[in-house]
PDB file of C-alpha atoms in Angstrom:
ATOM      1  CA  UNK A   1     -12.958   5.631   4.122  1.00 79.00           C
ATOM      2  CA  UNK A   2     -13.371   1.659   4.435  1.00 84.00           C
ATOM      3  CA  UNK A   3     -12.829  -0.157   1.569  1.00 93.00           C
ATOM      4  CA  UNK A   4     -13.514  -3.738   0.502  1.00 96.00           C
ATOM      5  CA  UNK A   5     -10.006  -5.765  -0.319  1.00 96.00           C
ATOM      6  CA  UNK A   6      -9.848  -8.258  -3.358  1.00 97.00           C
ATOM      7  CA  UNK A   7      -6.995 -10.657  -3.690  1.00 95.00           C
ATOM      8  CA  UNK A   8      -5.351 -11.996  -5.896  1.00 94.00           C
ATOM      9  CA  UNK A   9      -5.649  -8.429  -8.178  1.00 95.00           C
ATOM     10  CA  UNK A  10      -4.999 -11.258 -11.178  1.00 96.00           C
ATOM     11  CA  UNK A  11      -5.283 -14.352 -11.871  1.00 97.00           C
ATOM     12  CA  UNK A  12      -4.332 -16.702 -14.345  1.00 97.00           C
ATOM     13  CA  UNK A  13      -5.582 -20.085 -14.658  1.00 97.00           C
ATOM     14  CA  UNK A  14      -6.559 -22.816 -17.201  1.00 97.00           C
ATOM     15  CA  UNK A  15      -9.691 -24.200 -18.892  1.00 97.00           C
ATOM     16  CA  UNK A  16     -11.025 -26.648 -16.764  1.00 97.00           C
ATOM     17  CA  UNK A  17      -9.173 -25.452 -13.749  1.00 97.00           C
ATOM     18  CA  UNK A  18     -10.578 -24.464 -10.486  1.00 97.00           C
ATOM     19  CA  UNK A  19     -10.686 -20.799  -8.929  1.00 97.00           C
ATOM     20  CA  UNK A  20     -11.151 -19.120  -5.405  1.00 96.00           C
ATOM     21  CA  UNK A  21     -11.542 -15.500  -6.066  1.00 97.00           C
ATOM     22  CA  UNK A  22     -11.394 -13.893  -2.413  1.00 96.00           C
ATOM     23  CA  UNK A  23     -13.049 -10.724  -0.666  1.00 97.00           C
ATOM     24  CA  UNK A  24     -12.866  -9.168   2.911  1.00 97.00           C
ATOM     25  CA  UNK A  25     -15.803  -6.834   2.921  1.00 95.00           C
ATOM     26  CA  UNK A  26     -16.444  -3.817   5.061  1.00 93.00           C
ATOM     27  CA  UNK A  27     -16.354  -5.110   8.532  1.00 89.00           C
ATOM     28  CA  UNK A  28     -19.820  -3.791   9.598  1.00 86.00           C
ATOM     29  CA  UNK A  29     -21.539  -4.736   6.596  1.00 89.00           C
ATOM     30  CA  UNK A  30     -23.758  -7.720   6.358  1.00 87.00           C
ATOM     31  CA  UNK A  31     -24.943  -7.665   2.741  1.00 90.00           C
ATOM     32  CA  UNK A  32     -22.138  -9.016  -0.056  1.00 93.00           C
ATOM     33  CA  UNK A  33     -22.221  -9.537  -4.102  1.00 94.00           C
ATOM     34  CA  UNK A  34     -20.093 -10.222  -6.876  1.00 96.00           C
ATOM     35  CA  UNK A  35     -20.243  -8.803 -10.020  1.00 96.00           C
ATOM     36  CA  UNK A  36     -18.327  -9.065 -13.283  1.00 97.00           C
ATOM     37  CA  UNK A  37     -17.214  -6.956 -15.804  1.00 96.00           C
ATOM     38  CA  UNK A  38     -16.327  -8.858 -19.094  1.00 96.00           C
ATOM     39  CA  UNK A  39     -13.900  -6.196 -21.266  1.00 94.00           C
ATOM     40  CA  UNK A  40     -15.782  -3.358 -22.581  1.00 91.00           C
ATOM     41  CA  UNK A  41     -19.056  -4.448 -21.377  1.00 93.00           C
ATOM     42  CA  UNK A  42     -21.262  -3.791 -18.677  1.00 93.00           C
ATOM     43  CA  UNK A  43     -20.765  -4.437 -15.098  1.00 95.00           C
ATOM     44  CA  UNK A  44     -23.220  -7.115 -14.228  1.00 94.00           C
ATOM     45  CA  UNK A  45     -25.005  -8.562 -11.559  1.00 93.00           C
ATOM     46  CA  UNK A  46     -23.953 -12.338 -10.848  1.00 95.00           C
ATOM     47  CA  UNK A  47     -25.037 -13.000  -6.525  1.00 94.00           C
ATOM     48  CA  UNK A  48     -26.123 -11.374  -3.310  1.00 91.00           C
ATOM     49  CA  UNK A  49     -25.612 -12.661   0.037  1.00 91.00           C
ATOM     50  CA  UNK A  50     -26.716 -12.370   3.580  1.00 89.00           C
ATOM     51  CA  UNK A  51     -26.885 -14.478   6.372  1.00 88.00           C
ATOM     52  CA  UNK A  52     -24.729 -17.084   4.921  1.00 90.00           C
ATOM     53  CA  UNK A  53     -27.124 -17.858   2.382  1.00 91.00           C
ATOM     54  CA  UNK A  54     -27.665 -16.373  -1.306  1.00 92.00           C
ATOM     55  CA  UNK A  55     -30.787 -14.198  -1.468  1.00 89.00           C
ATOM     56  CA  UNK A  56     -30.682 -13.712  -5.355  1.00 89.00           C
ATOM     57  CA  UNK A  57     -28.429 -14.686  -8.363  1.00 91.00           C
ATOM     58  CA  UNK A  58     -28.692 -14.179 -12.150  1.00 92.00           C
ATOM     59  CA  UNK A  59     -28.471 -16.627 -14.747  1.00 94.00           C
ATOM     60  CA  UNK A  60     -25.245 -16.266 -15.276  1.00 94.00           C
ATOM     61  CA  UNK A  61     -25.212 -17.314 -11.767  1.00 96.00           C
ATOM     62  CA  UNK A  62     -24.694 -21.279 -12.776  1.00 94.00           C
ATOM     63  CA  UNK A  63     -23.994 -24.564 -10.558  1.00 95.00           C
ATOM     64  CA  UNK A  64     -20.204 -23.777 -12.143  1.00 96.00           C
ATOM     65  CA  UNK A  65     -20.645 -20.695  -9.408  1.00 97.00           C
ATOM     66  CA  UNK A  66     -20.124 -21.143  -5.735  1.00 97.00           C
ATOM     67  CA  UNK A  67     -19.973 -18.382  -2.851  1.00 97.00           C
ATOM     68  CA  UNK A  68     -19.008 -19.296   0.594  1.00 95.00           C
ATOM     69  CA  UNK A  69     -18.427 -16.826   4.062  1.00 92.00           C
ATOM     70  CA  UNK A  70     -15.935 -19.288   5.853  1.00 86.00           C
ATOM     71  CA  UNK A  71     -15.744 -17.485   8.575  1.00 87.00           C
ATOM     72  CA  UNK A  72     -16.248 -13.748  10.261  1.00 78.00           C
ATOM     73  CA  UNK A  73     -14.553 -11.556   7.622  1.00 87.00           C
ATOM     74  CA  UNK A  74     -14.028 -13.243   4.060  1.00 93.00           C
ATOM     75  CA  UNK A  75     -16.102 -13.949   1.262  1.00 96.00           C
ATOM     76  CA  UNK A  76     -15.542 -16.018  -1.574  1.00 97.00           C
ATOM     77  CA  UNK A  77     -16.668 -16.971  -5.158  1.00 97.00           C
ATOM     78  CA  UNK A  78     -15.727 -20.445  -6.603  1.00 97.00           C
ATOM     79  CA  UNK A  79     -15.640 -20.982 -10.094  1.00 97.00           C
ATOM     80  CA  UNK A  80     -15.573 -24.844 -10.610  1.00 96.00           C
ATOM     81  CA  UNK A  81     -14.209 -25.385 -14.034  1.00 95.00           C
ATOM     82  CA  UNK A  82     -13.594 -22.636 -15.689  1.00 97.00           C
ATOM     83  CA  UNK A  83     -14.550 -21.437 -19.134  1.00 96.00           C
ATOM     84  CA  UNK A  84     -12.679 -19.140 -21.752  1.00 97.00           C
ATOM     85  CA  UNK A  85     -16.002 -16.596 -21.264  1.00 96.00           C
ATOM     86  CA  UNK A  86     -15.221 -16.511 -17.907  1.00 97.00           C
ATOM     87  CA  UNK A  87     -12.664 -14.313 -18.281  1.00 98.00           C
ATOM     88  CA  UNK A  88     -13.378 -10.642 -16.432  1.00 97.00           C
ATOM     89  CA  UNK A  89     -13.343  -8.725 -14.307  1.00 97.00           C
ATOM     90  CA  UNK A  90     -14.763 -10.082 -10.988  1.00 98.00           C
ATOM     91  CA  UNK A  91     -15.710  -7.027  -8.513  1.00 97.00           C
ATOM     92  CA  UNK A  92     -16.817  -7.798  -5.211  1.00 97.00           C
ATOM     93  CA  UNK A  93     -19.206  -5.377  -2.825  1.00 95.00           C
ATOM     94  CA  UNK A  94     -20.703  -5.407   0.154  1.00 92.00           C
ATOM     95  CA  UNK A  95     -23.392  -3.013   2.081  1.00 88.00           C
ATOM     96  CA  UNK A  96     -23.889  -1.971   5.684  1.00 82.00           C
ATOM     97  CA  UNK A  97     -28.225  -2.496   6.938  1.00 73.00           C
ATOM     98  CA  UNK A  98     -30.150   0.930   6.750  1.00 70.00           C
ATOM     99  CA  UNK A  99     -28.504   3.984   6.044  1.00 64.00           C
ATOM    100  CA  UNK A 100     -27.833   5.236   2.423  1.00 67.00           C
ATOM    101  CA  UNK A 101     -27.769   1.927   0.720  1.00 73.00           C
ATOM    102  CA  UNK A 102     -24.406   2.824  -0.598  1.00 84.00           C
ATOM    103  CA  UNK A 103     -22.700  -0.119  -2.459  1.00 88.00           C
ATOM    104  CA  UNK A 104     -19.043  -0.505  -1.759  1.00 92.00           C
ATOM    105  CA  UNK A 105     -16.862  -1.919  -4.089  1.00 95.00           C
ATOM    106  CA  UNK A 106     -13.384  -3.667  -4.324  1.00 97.00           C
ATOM    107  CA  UNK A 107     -10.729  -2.963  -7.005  1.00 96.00           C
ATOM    108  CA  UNK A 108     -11.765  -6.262  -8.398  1.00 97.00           C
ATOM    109  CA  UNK A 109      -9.871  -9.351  -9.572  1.00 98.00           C
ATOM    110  CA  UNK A 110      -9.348  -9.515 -12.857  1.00 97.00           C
ATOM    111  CA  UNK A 111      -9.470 -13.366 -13.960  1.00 98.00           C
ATOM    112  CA  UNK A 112      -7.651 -14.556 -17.228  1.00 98.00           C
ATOM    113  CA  UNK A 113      -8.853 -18.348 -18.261  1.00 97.00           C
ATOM    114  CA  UNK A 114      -6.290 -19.584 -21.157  1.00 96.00           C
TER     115      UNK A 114
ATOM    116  CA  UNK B   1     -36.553  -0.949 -11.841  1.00 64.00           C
ATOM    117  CA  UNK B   2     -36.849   1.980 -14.288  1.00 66.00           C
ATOM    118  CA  UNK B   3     -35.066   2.186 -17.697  1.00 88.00           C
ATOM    119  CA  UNK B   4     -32.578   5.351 -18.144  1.00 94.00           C
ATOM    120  CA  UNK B   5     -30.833   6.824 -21.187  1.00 95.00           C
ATOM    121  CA  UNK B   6     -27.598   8.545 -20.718  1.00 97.00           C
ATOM    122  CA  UNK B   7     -25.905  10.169 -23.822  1.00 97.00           C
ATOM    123  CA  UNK B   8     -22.661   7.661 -24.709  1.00 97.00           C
ATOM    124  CA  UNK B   9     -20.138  10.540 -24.010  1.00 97.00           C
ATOM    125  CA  UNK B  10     -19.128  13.858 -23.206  1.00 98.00           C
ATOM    126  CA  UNK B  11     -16.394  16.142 -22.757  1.00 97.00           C
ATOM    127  CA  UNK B  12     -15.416  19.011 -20.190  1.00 96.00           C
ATOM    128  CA  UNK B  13     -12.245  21.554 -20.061  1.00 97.00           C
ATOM    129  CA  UNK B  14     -10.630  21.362 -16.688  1.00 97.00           C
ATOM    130  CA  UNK B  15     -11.633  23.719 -13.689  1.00 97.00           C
ATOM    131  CA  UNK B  16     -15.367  23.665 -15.594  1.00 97.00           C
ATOM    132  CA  UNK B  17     -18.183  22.327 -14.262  1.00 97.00           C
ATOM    133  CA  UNK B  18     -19.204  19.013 -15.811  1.00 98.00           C
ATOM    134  CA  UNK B  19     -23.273  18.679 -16.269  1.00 98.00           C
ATOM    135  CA  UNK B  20     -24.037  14.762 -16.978  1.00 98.00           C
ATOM    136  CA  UNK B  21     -27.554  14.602 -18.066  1.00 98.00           C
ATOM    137  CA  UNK B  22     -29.728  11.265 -17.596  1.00 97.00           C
ATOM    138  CA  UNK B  23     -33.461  10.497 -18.857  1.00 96.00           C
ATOM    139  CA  UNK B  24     -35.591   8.144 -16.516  1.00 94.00           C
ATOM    140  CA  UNK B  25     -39.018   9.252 -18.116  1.00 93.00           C
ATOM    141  CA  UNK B  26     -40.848   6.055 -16.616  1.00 90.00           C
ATOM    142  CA  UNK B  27     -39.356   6.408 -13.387  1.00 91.00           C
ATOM    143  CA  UNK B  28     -41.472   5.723 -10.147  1.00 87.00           C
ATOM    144  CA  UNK B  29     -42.982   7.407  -7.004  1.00 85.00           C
ATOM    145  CA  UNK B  30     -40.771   5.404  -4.622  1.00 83.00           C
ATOM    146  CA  UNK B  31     -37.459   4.980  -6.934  1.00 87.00           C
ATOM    147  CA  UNK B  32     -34.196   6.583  -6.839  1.00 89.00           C
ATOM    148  CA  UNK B  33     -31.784   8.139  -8.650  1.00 93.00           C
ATOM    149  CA  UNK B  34     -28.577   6.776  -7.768  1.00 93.00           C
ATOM    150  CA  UNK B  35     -24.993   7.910  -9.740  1.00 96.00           C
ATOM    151  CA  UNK B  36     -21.833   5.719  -9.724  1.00 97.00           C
ATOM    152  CA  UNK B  37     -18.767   6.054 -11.524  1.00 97.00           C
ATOM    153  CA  UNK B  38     -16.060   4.110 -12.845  1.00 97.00           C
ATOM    154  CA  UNK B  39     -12.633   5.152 -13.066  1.00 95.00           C
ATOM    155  CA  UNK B  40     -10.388   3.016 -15.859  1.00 89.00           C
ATOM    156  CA  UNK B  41     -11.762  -0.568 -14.827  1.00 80.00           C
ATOM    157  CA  UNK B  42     -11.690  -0.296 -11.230  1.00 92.00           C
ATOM    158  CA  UNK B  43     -14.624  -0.900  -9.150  1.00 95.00           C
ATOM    159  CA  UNK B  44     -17.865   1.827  -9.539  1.00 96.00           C
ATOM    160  CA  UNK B  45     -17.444   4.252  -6.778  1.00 95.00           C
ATOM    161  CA  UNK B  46     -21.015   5.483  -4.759  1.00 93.00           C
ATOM    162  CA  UNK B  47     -21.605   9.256  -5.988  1.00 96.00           C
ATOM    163  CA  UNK B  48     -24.629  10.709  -4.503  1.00 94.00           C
ATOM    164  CA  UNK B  49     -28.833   9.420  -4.644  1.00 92.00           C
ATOM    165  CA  UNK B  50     -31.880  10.919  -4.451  1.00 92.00           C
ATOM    166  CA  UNK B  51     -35.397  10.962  -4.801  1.00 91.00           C
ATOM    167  CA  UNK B  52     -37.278  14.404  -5.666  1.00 90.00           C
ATOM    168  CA  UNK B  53     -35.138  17.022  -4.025  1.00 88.00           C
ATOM    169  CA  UNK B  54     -31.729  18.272  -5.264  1.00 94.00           C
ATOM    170  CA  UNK B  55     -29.130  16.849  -3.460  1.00 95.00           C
ATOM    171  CA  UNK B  56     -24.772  17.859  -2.675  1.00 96.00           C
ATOM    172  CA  UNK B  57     -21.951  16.351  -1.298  1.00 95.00           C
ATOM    173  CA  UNK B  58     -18.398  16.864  -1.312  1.00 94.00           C
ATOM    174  CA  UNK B  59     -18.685  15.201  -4.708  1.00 94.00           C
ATOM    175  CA  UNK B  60     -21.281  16.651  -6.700  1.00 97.00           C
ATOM    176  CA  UNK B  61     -24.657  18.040  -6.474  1.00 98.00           C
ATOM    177  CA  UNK B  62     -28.060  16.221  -8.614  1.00 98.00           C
ATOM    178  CA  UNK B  63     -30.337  17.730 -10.192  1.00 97.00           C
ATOM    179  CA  UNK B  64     -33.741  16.289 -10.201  1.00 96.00           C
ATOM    180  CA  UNK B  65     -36.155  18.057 -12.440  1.00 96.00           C
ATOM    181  CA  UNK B  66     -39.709  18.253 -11.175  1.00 94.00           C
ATOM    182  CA  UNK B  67     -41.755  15.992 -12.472  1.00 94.00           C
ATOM    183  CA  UNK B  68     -38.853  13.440 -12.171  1.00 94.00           C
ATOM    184  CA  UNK B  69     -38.057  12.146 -15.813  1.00 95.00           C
ATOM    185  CA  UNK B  70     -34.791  13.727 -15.751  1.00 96.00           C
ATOM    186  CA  UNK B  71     -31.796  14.772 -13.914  1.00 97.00           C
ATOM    187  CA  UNK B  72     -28.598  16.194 -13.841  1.00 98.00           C
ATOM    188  CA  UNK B  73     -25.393  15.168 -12.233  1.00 98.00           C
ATOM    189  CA  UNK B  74     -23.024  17.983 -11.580  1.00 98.00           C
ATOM    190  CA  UNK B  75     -19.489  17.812 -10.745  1.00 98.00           C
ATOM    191  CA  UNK B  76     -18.821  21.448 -10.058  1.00 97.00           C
ATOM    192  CA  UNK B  77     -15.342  21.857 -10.903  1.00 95.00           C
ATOM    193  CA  UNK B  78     -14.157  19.128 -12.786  1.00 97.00           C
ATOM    194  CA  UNK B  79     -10.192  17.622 -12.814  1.00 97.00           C
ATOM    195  CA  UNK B  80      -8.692  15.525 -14.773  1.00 97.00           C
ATOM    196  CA  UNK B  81      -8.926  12.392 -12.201  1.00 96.00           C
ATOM    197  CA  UNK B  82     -13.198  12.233 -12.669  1.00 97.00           C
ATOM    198  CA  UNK B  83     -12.284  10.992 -16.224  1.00 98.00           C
ATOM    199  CA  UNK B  84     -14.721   8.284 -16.000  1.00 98.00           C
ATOM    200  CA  UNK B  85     -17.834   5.944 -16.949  1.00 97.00           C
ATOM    201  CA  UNK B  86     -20.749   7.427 -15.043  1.00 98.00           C
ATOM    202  CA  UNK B  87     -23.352   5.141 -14.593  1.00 97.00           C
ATOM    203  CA  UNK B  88     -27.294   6.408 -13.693  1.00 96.00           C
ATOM    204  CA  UNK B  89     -29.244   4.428 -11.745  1.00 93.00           C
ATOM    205  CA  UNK B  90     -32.993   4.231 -10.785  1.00 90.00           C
ATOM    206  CA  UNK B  91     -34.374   1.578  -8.318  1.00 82.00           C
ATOM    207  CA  UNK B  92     -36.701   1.421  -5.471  1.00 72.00           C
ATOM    208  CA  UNK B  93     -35.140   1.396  -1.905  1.00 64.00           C
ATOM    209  CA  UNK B  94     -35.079  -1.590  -0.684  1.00 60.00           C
ATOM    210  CA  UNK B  95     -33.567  -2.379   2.361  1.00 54.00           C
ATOM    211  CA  UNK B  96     -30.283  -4.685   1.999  1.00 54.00           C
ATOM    212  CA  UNK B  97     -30.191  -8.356   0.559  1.00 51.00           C
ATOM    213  CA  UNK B  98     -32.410  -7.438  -2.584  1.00 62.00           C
ATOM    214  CA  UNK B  99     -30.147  -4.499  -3.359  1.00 71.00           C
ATOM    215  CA  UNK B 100     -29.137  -5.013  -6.865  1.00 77.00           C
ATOM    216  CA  UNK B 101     -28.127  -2.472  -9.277  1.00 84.00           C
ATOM    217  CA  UNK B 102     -28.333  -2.817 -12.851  1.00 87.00           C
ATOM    218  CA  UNK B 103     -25.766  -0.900 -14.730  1.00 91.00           C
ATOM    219  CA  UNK B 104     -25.746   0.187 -17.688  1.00 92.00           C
ATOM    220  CA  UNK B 105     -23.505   2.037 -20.380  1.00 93.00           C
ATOM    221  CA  UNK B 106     -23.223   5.125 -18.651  1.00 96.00           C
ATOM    222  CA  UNK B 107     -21.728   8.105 -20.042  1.00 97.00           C
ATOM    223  CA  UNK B 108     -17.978   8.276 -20.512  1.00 97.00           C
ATOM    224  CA  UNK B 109     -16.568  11.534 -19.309  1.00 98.00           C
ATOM    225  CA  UNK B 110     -13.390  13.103 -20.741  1.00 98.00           C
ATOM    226  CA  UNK B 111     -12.271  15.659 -18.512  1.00 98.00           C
ATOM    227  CA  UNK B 112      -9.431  17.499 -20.902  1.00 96.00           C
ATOM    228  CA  UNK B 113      -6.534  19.626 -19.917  1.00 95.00           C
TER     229      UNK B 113
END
């Protein structure tokens, strides 16, 4: 089966610091989102994406929070200066138009702010 | 979307089948029932949907009870690997960019040996 790749797997970064969390969705799909998983709580709902342009976020969602398609394949979320609550689990998904609306997700990155 | 309630957690022997149970008593004409899982912190995996008739794949079958406030996931012979957090879902088919699920608890599922 396809799956959606997530790199780095961890990363470790600083307060204040700057991070690129990076996704290559399913190549057919056309429909991406990030979630995030904060340790032992629920898996949340942070952006959606299609045709390079975000069609919903949450409040979590802040102008700290940046997603970008660079070019054909990945897809990214930018975290500006980063927070000590920041810390999770990001998961990235995507979805392929019509079909079963099945929501395809990546191992995740799991993001450590110190 | 439509609230559901999903008992915290539940246990099944190995080789048995493994019957997750999930309330969605306000639940909609035009929503599903959707079921992802989560093994150990990696990302929830797709299980099977519906709407009002019982469904199977090569994962599990659903249950959907007839007047739609309930249903039943069932993993028909259950191993040790579908220890997991499964996660009901109910939301109206939407078509792509408005797709959002909203997890919640879920039920964690020891499978013992």
């Amino acid at each position: 089966e396809p799956e959606v790749t997530q790199t780095p797997s961890h990363q470790v970064t600083q307060m204040g610091q700057e991070v690129i969390l990076r996704c290559v969705p399913i190549s057919n799909h056309l429909y991406f989102y990030w979630y995030r998983q904060i340790l032992g709580q629920k898996v949340e709902f942070l952006v959606s994406f299609y045709n390079n342009e975000i069609s919903e976020k949450s409040e979590i969602f802040d102008d700290q929070f940046s997603v970008e398609r660079p070019d054909g394949s990945n897809f990214t979320l930018k975290i500006r200066s980063t927070k000590l609550e920041d810390s999770a689990m990001y998961f990235c998904a995507s979805l392929r138009p019509g079909g079963l609306e099945k929501l395809f997700f990546g191992s995740g990155t799991q993001l450590s702010v110190l | 979307d439509a609230k559901t309630t999903q008992p915290p957690s539940m246990d099944c022997a190995e080789g048995r089948a493994a019957n997750l149970p999930c309330n969605h008593s306000t639940i909609s004409g035009n929503e599903y029932v959707y079921w992802y899982r989560q093994i150990h912190s990696q990302g929830p995996q797709y299980i099977i949907h519906g709407l009002k008739n019982n469904e199977t794949n090569e994962m599990a079958s659903l249950i959907i009870t007839e007047d739609r406030k309930s249903s039943t996931l069932i993993l028909p012979h259950a191993t040790l690997r579908d220890t997991a957090v499964y996660y009901c879902i109910v939301r109206v088919r939407s078509g792509g960019s408005n797709y959002k699920l909203t997890f919640g608890k879920g039920t964690l599922l020891t499978v013992n040996p």
